[in-house]
mmCIF file of C-alpha atoms in Angstrom:
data_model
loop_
_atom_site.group_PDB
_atom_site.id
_atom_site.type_symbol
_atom_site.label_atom_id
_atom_site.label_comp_id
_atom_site.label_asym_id
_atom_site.label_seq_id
_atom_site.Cartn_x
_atom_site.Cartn_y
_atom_site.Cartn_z
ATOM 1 C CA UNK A 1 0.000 0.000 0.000
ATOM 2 C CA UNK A 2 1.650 2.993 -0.895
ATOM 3 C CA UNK A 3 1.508 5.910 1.801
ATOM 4 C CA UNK A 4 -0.763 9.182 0.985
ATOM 5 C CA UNK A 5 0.711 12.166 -0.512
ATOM 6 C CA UNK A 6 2.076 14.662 1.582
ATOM 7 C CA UNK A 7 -0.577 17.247 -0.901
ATOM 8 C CA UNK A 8 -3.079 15.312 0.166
ATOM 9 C CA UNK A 9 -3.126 16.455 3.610
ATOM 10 C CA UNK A 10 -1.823 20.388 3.148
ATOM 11 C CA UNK A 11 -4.914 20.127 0.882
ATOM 12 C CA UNK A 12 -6.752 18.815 4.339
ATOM 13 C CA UNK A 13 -5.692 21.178 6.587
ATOM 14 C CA UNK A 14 -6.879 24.435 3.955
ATOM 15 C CA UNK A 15 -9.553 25.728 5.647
ATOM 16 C CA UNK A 16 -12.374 25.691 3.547
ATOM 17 C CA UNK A 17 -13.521 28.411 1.430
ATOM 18 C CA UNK A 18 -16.988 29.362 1.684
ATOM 19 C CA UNK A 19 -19.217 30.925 -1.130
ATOM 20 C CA UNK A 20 -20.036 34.283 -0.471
ATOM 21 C CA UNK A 21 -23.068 35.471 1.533
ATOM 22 C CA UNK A 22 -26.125 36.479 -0.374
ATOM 23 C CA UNK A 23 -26.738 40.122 0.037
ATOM 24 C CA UNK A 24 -28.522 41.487 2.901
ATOM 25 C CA UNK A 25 -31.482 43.743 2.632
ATOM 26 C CA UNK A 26 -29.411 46.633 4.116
ATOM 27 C CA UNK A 27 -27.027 45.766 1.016
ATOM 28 C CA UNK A 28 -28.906 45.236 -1.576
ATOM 29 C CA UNK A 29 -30.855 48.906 -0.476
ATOM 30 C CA UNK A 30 -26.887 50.364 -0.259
ATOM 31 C CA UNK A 31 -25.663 49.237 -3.710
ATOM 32 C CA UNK A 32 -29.121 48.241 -6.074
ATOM 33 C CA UNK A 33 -30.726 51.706 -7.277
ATOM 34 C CA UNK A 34 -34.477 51.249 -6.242
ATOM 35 C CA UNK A 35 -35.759 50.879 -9.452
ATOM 36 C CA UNK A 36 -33.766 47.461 -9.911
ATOM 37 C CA UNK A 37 -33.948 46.119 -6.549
ATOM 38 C CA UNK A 38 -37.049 43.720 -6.898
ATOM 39 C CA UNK A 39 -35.941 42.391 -9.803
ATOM 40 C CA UNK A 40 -32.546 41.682 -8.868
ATOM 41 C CA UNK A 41 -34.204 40.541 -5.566
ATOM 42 C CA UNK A 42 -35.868 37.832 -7.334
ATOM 43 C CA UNK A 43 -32.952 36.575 -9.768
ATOM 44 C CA UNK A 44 -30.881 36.099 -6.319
ATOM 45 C CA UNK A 45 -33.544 33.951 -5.184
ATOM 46 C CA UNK A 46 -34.065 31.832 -8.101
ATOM 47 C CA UNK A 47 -29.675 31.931 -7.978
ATOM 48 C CA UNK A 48 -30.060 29.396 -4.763
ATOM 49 C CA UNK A 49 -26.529 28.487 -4.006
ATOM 50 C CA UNK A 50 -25.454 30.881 -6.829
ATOM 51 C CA UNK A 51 -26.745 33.786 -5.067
ATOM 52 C CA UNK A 52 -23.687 34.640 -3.717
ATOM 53 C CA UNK A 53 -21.681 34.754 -6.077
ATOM 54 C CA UNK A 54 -24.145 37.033 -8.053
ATOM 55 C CA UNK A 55 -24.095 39.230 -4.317
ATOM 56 C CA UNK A 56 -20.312 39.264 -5.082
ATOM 57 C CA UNK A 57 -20.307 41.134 -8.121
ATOM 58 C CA UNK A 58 -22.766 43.720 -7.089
ATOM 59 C CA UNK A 59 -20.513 44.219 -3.545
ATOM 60 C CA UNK A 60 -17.008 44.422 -6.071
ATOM 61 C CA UNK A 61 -18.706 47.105 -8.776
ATOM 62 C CA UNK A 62 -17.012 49.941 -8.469
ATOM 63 C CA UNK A 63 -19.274 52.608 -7.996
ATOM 64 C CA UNK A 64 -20.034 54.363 -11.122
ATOM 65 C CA UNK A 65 -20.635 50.952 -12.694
ATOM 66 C CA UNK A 66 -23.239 49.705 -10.113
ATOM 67 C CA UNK A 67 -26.345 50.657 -11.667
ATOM 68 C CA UNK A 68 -25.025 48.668 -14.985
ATOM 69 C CA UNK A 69 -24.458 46.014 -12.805
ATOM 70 C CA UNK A 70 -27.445 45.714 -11.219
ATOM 71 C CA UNK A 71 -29.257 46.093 -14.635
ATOM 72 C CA UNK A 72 -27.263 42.772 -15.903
ATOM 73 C CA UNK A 73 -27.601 40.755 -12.737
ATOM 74 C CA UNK A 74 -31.534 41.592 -12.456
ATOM 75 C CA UNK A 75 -31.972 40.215 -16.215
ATOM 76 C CA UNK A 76 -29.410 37.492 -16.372
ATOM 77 C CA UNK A 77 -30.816 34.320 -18.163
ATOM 78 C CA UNK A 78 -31.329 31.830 -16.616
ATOM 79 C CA UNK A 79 -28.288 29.526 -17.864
ATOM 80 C CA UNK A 80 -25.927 32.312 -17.204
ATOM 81 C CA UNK A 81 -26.971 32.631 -13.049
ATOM 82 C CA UNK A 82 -26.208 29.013 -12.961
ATOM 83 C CA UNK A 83 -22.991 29.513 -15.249
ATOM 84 C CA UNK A 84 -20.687 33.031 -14.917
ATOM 85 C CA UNK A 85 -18.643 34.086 -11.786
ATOM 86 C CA UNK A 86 -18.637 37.560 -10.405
ATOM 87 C CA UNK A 87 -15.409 37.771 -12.297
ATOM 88 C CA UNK A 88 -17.204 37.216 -15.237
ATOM 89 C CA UNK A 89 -19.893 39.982 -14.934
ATOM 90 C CA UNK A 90 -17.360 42.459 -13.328
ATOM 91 C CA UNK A 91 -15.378 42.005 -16.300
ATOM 92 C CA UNK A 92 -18.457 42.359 -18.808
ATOM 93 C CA UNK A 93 -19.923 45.191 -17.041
ATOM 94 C CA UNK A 94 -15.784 46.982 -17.114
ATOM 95 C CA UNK A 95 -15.324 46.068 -20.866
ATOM 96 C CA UNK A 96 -18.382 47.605 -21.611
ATOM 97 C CA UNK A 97 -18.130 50.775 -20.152
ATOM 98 C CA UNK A 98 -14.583 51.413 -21.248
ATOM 99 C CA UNK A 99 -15.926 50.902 -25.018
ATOM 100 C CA UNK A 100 -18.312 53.225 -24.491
ATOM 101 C CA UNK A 101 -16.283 55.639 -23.004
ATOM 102 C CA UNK A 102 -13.445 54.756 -26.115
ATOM 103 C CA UNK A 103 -15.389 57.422 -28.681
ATOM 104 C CA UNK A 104 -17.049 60.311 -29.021
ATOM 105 C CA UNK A 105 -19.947 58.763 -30.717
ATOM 106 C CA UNK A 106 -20.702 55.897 -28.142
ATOM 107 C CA UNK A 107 -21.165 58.054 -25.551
ATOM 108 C CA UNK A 108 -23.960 59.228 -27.564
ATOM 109 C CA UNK A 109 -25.623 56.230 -27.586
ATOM 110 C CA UNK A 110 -28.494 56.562 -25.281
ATOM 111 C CA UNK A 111 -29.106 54.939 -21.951
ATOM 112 C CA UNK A 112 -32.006 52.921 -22.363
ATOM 113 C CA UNK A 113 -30.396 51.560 -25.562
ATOM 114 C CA UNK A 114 -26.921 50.639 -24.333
ATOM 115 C CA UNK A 115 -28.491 49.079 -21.485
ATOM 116 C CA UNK A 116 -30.535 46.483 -23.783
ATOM 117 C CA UNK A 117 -28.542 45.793 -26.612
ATOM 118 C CA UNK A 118 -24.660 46.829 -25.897
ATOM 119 C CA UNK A 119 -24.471 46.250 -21.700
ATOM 120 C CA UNK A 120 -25.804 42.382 -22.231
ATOM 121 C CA UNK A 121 -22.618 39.480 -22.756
ATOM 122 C CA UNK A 122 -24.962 37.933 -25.384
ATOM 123 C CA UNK A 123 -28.183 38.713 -28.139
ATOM 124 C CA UNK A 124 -29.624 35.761 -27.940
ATOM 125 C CA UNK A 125 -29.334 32.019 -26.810
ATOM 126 C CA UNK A 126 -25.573 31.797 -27.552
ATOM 127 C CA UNK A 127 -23.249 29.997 -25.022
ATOM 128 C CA UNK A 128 -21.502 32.749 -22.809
ATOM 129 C CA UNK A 129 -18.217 33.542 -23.704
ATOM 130 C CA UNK A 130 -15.590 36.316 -22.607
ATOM 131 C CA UNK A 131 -15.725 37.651 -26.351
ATOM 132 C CA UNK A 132 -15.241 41.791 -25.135
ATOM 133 C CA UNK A 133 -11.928 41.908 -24.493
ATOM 134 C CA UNK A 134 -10.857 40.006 -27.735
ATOM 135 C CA UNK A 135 -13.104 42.257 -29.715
ATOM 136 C CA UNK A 136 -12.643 45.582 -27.975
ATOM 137 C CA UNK A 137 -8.994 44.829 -29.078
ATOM 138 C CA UNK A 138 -9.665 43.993 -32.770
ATOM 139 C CA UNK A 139 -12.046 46.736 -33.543
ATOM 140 C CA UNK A 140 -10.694 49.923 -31.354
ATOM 141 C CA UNK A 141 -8.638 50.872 -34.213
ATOM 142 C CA UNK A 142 -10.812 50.122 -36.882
ATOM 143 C CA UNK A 143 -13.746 52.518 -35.320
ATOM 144 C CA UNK A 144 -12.104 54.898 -32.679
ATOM 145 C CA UNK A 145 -11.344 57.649 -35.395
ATOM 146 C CA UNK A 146 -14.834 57.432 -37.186
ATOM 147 C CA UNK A 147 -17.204 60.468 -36.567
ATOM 148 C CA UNK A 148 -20.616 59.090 -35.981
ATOM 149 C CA UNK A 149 -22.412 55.610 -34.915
ATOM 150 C CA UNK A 150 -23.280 54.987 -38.603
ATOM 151 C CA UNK A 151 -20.300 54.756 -39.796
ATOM 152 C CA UNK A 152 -19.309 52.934 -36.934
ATOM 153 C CA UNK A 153 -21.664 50.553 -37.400
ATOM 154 C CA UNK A 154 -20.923 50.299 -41.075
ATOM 155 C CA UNK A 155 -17.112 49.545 -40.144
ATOM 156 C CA UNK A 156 -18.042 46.859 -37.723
ATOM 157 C CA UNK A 157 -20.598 45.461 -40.482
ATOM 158 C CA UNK A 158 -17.300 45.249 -43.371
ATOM 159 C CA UNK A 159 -14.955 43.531 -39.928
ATOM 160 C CA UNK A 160 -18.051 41.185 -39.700
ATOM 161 C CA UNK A 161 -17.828 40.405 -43.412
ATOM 162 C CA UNK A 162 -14.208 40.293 -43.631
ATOM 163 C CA UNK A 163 -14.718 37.114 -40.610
ATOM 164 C CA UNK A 164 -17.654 35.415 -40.871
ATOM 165 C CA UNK A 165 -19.735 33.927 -44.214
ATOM 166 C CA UNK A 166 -23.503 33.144 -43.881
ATOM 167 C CA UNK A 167 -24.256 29.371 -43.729
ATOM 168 C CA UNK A 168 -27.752 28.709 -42.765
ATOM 169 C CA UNK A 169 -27.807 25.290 -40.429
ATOM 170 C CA UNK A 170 -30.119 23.315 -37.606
ATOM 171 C CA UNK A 171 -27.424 23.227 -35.295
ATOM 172 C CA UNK A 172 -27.330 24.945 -32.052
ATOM 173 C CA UNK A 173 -26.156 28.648 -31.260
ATOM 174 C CA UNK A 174 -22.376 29.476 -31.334
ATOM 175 C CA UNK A 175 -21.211 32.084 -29.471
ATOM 176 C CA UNK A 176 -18.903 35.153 -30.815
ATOM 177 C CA UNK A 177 -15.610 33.624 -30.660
ATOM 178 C CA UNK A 178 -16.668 30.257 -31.524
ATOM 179 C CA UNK A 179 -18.503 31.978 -35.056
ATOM 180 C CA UNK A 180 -15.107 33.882 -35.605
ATOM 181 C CA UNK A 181 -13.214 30.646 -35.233
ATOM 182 C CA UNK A 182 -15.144 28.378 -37.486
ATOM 183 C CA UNK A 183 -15.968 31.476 -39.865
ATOM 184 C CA UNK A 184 -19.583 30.935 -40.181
ATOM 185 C CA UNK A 185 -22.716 31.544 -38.754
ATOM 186 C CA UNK A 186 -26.544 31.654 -39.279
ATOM 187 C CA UNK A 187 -28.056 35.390 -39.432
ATOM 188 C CA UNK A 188 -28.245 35.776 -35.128
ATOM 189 C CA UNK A 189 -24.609 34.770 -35.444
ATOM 190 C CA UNK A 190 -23.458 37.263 -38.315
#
């Protein structure tokens, strides 16, 4: 019989490390703008174990980036409560408000629309994956010295074109790096 590793028991001795708390109602008043609150209440409770971690990302938000914080966490699918770490939305929530602040014409972009359609880590029922960073890389210099969102948009629509061909299929959503990778995509994906 051969004798345990000595890993085995600094492994044993670790202390455990516990998940974090869910937040308290004192909190969750402190850091969730009113006008979120219930419904970020109720994804925390349908989060079970995962509420904690979720609590963790609104606790770490800096503050200025709170309120988009509490926006993705009170409307985060279901797969993705069960799926991303408060590392994952802290870093969604940071790439997305440092391309916004990257041009002139993003900040222009208002509120109400960044929120729904620029703010979220996916469009549809895609996979999650950490796609902003890559991208944020890629099309910086191919938009930053443009002069409005249209021609923005028309920039990103050529990159798009220049990456990925149409293929319609029955297969399953890809998500945005997975598309660039393979090089097609069905219309969602384009």
């Amino acid at each position: 019989m051969r004798a345990p590793s000595p890993l085995l028991f600094l492994v044993l001795a670790l202390p455990a490390v516990a998940d974090p708390a869910p937040l308290s109602d004192e909190e969750l008043a402190a850091l969730v703008p009113e006008s979120r609150r219930a419904a970020v209440r109720e994804t925390l409770g349908l989060a079970g174990d995962r509420g904690g971690e979720l609590s963790e990302a609104l606790r770490r938000a800096p503050e200025g980036r709170r309120e988009a914080m509490a926006f993705l966490v009170a409307y985060l699918p279901a797969a993705d409560v069960a799926a991303m770490s408060a590392e994952d939305l802290l870093e969604n929530v940071r790439l997305a408000e440092e391309a916004r602040a990257a041009t002139a014409w993003a900040r222009e972009v208002p509120e109400e629309v960044w929120r729904a359609f620029v703010l979220p880590h996916r469009s549809a029922q895609e996979p999650f994956e950490r796609w902003r960073a890559v991208f944020f890389k890629e099309l910086l210099p191919r938009v930053k010295g443009l002069k409005s969102l249209r021609e923005a948009a028309l920039e990103v629509n050529r990159w798009a074109a220049e990456n990925v061909t149409f293929q319609p299929t029955t297969s399953r959503d890809q998500g945005p790096l997975s598309t660039r990778r393979r090089g097609i995509g069905r219309c969602e994906e384009e």
